[in-house]
Tab-separated table of C-alpha atoms in Angstrom:
chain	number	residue	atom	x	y	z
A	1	UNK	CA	-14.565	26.634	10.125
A	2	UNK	CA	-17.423	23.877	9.716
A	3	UNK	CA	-18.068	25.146	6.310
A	4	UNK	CA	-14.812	24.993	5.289
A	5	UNK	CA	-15.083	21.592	6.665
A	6	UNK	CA	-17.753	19.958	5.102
A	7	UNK	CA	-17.637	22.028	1.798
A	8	UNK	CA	-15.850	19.583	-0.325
A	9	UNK	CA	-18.044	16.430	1.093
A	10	UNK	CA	-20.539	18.535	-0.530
A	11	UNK	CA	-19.909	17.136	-3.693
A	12	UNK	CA	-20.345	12.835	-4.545
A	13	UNK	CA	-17.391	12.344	-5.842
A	14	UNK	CA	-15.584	13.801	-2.630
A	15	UNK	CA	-17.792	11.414	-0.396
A	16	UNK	CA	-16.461	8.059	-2.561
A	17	UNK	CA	-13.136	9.427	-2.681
A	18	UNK	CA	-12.916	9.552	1.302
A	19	UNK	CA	-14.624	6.355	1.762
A	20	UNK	CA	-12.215	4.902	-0.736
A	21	UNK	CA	-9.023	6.187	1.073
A	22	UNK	CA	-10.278	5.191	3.971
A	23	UNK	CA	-10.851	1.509	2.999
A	24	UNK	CA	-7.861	1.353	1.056
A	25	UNK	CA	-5.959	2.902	4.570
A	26	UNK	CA	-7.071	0.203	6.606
A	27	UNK	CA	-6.701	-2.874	4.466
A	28	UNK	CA	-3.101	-1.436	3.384
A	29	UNK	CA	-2.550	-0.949	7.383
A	30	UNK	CA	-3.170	-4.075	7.693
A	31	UNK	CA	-1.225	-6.044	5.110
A	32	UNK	CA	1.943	-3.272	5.729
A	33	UNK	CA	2.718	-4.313	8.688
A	34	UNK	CA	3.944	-7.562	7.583
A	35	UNK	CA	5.676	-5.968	4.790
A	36	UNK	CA	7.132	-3.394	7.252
A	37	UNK	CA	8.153	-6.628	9.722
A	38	UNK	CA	9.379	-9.121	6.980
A	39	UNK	CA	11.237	-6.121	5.062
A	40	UNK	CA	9.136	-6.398	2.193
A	41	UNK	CA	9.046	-3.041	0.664
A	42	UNK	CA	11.350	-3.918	-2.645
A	43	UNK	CA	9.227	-6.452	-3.127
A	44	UNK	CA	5.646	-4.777	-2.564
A	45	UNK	CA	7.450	-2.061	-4.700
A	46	UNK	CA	8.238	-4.165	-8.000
A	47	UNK	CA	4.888	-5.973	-7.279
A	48	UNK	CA	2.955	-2.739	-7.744
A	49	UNK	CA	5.211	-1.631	-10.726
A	50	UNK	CA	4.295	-5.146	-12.367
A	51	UNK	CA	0.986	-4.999	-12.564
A	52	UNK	CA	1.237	-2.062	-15.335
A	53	UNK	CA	1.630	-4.187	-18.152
A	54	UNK	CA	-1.825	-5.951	-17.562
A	55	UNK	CA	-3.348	-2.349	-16.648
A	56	UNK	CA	-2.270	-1.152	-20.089
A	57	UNK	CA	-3.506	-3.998	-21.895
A	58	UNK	CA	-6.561	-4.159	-20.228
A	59	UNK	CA	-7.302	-0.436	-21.293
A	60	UNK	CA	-6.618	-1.105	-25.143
A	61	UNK	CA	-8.745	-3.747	-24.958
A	62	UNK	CA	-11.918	-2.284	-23.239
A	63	UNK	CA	-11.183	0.620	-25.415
A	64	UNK	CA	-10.464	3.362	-22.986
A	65	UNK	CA	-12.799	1.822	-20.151
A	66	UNK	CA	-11.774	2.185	-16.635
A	67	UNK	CA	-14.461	0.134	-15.103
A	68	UNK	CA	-12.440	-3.370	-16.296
A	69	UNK	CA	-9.182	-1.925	-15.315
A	70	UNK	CA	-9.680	-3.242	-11.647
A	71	UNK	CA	-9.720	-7.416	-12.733
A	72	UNK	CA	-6.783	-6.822	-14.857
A	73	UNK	CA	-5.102	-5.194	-12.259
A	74	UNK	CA	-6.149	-7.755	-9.923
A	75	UNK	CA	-5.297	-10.601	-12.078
A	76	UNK	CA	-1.878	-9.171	-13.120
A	77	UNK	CA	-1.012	-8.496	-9.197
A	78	UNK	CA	-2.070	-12.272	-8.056
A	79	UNK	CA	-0.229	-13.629	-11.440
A	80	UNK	CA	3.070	-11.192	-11.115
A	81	UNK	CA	3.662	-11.731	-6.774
A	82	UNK	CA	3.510	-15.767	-7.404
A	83	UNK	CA	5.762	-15.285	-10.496
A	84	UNK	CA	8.441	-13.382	-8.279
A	85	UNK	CA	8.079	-14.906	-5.408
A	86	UNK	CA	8.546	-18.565	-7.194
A	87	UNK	CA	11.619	-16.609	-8.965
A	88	UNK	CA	13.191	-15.221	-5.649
A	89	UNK	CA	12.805	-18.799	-4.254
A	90	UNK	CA	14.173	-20.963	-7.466
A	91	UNK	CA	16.878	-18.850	-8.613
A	92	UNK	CA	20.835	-18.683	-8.674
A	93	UNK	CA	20.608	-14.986	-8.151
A	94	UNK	CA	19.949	-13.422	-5.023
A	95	UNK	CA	16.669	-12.111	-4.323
A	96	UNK	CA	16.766	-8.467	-4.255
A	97	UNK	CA	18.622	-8.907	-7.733
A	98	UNK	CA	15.541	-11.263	-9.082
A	99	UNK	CA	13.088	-8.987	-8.437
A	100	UNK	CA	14.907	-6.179	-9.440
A	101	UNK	CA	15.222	-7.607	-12.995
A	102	UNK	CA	11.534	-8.685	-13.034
A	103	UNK	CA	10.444	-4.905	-11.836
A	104	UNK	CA	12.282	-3.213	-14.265
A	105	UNK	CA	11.180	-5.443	-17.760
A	106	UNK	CA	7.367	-5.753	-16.365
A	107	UNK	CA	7.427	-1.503	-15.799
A	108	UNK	CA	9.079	-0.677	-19.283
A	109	UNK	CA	6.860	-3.329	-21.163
A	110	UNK	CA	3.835	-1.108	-19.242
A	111	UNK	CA	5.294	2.007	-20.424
A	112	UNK	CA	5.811	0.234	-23.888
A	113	UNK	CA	1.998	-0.545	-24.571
A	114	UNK	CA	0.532	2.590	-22.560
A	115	UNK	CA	2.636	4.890	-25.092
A	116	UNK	CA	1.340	2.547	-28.292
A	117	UNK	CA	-2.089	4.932	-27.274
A	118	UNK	CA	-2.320	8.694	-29.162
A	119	UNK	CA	-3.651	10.241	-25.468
A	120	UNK	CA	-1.379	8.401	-23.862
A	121	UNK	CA	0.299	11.012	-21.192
A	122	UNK	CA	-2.900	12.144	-19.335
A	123	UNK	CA	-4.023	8.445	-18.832
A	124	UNK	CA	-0.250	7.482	-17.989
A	125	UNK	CA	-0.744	9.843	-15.136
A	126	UNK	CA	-4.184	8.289	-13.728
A	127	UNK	CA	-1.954	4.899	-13.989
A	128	UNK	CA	0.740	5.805	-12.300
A	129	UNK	CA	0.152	8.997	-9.633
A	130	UNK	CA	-3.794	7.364	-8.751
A	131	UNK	CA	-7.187	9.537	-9.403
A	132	UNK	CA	-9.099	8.952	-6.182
A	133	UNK	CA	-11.752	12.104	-6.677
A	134	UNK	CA	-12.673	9.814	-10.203
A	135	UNK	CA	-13.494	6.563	-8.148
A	136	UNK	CA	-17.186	5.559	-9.686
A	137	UNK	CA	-19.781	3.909	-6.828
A	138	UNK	CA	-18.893	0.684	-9.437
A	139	UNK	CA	-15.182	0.488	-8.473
A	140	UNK	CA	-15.863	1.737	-4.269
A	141	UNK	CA	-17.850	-1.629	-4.197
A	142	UNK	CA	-15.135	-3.740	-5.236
A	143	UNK	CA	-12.929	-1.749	-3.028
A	144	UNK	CA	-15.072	-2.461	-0.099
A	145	UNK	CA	-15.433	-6.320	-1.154
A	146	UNK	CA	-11.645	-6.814	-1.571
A	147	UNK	CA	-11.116	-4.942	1.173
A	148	UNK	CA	-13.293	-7.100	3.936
A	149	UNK	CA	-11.837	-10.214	1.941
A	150	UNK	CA	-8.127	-9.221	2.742
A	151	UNK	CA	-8.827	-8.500	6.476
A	152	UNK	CA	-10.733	-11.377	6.785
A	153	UNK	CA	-7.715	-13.839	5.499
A	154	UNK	CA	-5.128	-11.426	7.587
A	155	UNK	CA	-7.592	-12.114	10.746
A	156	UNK	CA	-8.445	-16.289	9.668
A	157	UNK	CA	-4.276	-16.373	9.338
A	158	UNK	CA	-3.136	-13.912	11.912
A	159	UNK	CA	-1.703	-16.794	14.308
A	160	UNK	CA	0.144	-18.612	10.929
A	161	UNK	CA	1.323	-15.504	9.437
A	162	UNK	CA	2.999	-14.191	12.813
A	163	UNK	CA	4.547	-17.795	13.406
A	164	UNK	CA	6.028	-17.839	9.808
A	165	UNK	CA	6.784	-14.187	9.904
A	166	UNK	CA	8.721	-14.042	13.464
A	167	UNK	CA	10.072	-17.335	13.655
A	168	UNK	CA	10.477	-19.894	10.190
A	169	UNK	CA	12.164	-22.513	11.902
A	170	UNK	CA	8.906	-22.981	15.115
A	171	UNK	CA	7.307	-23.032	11.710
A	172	UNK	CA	8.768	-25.680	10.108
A	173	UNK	CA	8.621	-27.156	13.731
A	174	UNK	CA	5.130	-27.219	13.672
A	175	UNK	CA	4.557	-28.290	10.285
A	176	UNK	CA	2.977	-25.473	8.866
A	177	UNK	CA	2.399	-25.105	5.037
A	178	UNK	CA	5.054	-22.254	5.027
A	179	UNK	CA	5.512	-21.785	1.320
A	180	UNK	CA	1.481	-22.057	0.914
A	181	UNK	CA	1.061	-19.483	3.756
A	182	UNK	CA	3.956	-17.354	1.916
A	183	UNK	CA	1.995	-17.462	-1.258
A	184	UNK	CA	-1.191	-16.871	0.431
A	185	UNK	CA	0.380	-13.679	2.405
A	186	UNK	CA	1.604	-12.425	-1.352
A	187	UNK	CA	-1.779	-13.199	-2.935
A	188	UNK	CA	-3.592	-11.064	-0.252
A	189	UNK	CA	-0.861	-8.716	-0.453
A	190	UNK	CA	-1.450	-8.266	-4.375
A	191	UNK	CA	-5.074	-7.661	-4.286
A	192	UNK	CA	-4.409	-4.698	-1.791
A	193	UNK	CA	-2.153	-3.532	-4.577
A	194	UNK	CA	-4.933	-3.837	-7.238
A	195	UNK	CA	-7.467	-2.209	-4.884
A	196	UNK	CA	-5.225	0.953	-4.251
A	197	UNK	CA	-4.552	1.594	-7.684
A	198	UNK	CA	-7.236	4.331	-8.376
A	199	UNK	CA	-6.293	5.664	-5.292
A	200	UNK	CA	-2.375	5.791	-5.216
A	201	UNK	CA	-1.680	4.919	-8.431
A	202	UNK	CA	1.502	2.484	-9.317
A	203	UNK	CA	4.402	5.095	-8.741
A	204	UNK	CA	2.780	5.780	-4.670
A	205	UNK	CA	1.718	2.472	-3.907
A	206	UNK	CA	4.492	1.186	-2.140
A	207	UNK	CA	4.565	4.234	0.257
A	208	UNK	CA	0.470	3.593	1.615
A	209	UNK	CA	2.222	0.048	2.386
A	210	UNK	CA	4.951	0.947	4.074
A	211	UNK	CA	4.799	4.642	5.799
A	212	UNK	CA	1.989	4.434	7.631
A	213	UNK	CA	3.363	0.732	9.124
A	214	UNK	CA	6.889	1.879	9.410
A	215	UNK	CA	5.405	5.660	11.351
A	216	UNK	CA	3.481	2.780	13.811
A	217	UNK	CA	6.780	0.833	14.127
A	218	UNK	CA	8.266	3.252	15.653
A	219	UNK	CA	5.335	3.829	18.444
A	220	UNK	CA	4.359	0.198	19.683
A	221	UNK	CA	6.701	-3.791	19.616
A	222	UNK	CA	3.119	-5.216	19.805
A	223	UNK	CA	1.494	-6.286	15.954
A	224	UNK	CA	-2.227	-5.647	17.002
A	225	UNK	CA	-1.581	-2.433	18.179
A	226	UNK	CA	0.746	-1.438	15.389
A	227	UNK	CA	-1.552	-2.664	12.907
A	228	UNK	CA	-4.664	-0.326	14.211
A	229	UNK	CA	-2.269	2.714	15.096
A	230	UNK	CA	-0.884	2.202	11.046
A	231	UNK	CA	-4.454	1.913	10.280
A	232	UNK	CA	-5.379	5.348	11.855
A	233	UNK	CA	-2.272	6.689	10.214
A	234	UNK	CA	-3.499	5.671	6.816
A	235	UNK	CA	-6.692	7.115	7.185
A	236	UNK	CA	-5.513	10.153	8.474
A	237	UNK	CA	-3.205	10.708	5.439
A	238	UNK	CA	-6.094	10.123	3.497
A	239	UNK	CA	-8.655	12.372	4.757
A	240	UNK	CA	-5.942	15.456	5.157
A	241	UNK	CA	-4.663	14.545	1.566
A	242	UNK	CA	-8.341	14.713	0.074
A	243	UNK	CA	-8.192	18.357	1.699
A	244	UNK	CA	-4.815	19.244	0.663
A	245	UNK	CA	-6.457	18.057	-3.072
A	246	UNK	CA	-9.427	20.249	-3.204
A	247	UNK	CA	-8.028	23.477	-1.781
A	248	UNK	CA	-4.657	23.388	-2.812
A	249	UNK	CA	-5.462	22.267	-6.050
A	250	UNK	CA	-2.539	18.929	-5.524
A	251	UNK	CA	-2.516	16.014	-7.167
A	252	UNK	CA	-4.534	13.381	-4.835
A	253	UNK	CA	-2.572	10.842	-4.381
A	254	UNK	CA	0.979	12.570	-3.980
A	255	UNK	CA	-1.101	14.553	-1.566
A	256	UNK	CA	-2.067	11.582	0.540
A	257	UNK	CA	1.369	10.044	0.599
A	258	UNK	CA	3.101	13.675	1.148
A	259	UNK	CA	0.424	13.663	4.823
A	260	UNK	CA	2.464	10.547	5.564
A	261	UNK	CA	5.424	10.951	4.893
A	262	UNK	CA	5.226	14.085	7.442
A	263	UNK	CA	3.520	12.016	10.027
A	264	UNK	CA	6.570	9.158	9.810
A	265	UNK	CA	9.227	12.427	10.468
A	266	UNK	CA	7.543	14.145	12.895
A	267	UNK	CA	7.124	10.294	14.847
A	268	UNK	CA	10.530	9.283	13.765
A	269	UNK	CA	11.485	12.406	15.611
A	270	UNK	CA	9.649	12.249	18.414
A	271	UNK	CA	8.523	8.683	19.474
A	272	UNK	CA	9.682	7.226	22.638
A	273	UNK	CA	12.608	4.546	23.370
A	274	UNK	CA	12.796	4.396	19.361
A	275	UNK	CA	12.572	8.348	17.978
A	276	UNK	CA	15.342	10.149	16.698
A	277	UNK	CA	15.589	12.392	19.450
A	278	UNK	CA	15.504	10.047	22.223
A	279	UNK	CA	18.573	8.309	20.843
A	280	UNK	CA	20.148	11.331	21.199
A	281	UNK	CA	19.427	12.411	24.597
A	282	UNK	CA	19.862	8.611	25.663
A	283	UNK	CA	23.810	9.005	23.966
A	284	UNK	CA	24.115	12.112	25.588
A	285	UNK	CA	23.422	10.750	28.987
A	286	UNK	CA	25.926	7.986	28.454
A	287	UNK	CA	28.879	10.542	27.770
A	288	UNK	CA	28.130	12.540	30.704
């Protein structure tokens, strides 16, 4: 049982890929919960759809490179959640429909330019479904960087963001900078984005930002605790999904996200005061 254990940390590219997934677990732990709380997920969903465009152009220009892909990404992300988020604010339309419109033309333009390329389908697929087992020690550095500099804002923040998160109007009350904290919340929120990308991939990143949150929704009302429960979640998913890669031969990140998703049912099932089956039984005890 230990060697089947440890055989596929044997290898160096299994050792980045865990501490990748791990990193990218915690920081998305992290920043999920607000998106969880504030009913973010369109909107973390068309964020990590837009950022394909500058991904694609950033790989015809460094001629294949993946090493450069990360600042494009990151650059895109930053550029693409101010642009919708000044869009949702300014416009006629309502949001959902604003971002909607944004998500679609930014994917297809993506699409447009990765397809331009003769090999085209296999590194579609590392774009869009993640390719954690090829993250270089290069690209787990920046990971690791990004990642202390998100948790660090969430932590320097924490008090703002709740306020403006929870209640808008104390906000206003107080006089914070609501639509700089907003912007600050989405600029943190897109470099988590760019950071998961090798790991994920576009297509799965919305899920590492919103399962494992939404799985430790269900388990806790308090944000700390629901942010390190999420966190352990995310990991979790990760390490078993690495696993589920190497011996059943699955496509990493689907495999990550497919751990999740089974954790959210069997919790969404099972939690306390909030589970599927405790609403039951509580109904049932009502009626009788």
């Amino acid at each position: 049982m230990l060697e089947w254990l440890l055989e596929p940390f044997s290898y160096a590219f299994m050792q980045r890929g865990l501490a990748a997934v791990v990193l990218v677990g915690m920081v998305c732990a992290v920043v999920g919960a607000y998106v969880v709380l504030r009913g973010m997920a369109f909107f973390g969903d068309a964020l990590a759809h837009t950022i394909l465009p500058g991904v694609a152009v950033g790989y015809l220009v460094s001629s294949g490179a993946r090493e450069p892909l990360f600042w494009w990404a990151l650059g895109t992300a930053v550029v693409a959640a101010l642009g919708i988020g000044a869009i949702s604010k300014n416009t006629a339309i309502k949001e959902d429909t604003a971002i909607g419109v944004v998500f679609a033309g930014m994917f297809a333009l993506g699409i447009a330019i990765i397809s331009t390329v003769r090999s085209y389908a296999v590194d579609l697929t590392h774009f869009l479904f993640g390719d954690v087992l090829g993250v270089s020690p290069h690209s787990l550095a920046l990971i690791a960087i990004f990642s202390l500099i998100v948790v660090a804002g969430i932590g320097l923040l924490y008090k703002e963001f709740l306020i403006v998160s929870f209640d808008p109007v104390l906000a206003l009350t107080l006089r914070l900078p609501v639509s700089l904290l907003n912007n600050v919340l989405l600029t943190l929120m897109a470099i988590t984005i760019a950071i998961s990308l090798q790991t994920v991939g576009v297509a799965l990143m919305v899920a590492m930002l919103v399962t494992p949150a939404a799985t430790a929704y269900l388990l806790t009302p308090r944000l700390p605790v629901m942010m390190g429960l999420s966190a352990v979640f995310a990991s979790f998913s990760g390490v078993v999904g690495l696993y589920l890669s190497y011996y059943a031969g699955i496509a990493s990140g689907a495999a990550i996200v497919l751990v999740a998703t089974i954790l959210f049912a069997v919790v969404y099932l099972l939690a306390p005061q909030r589970g599927a089956l405790w609403a039951l039984l509580q109904r049932r005890q009502r009626t009788n």
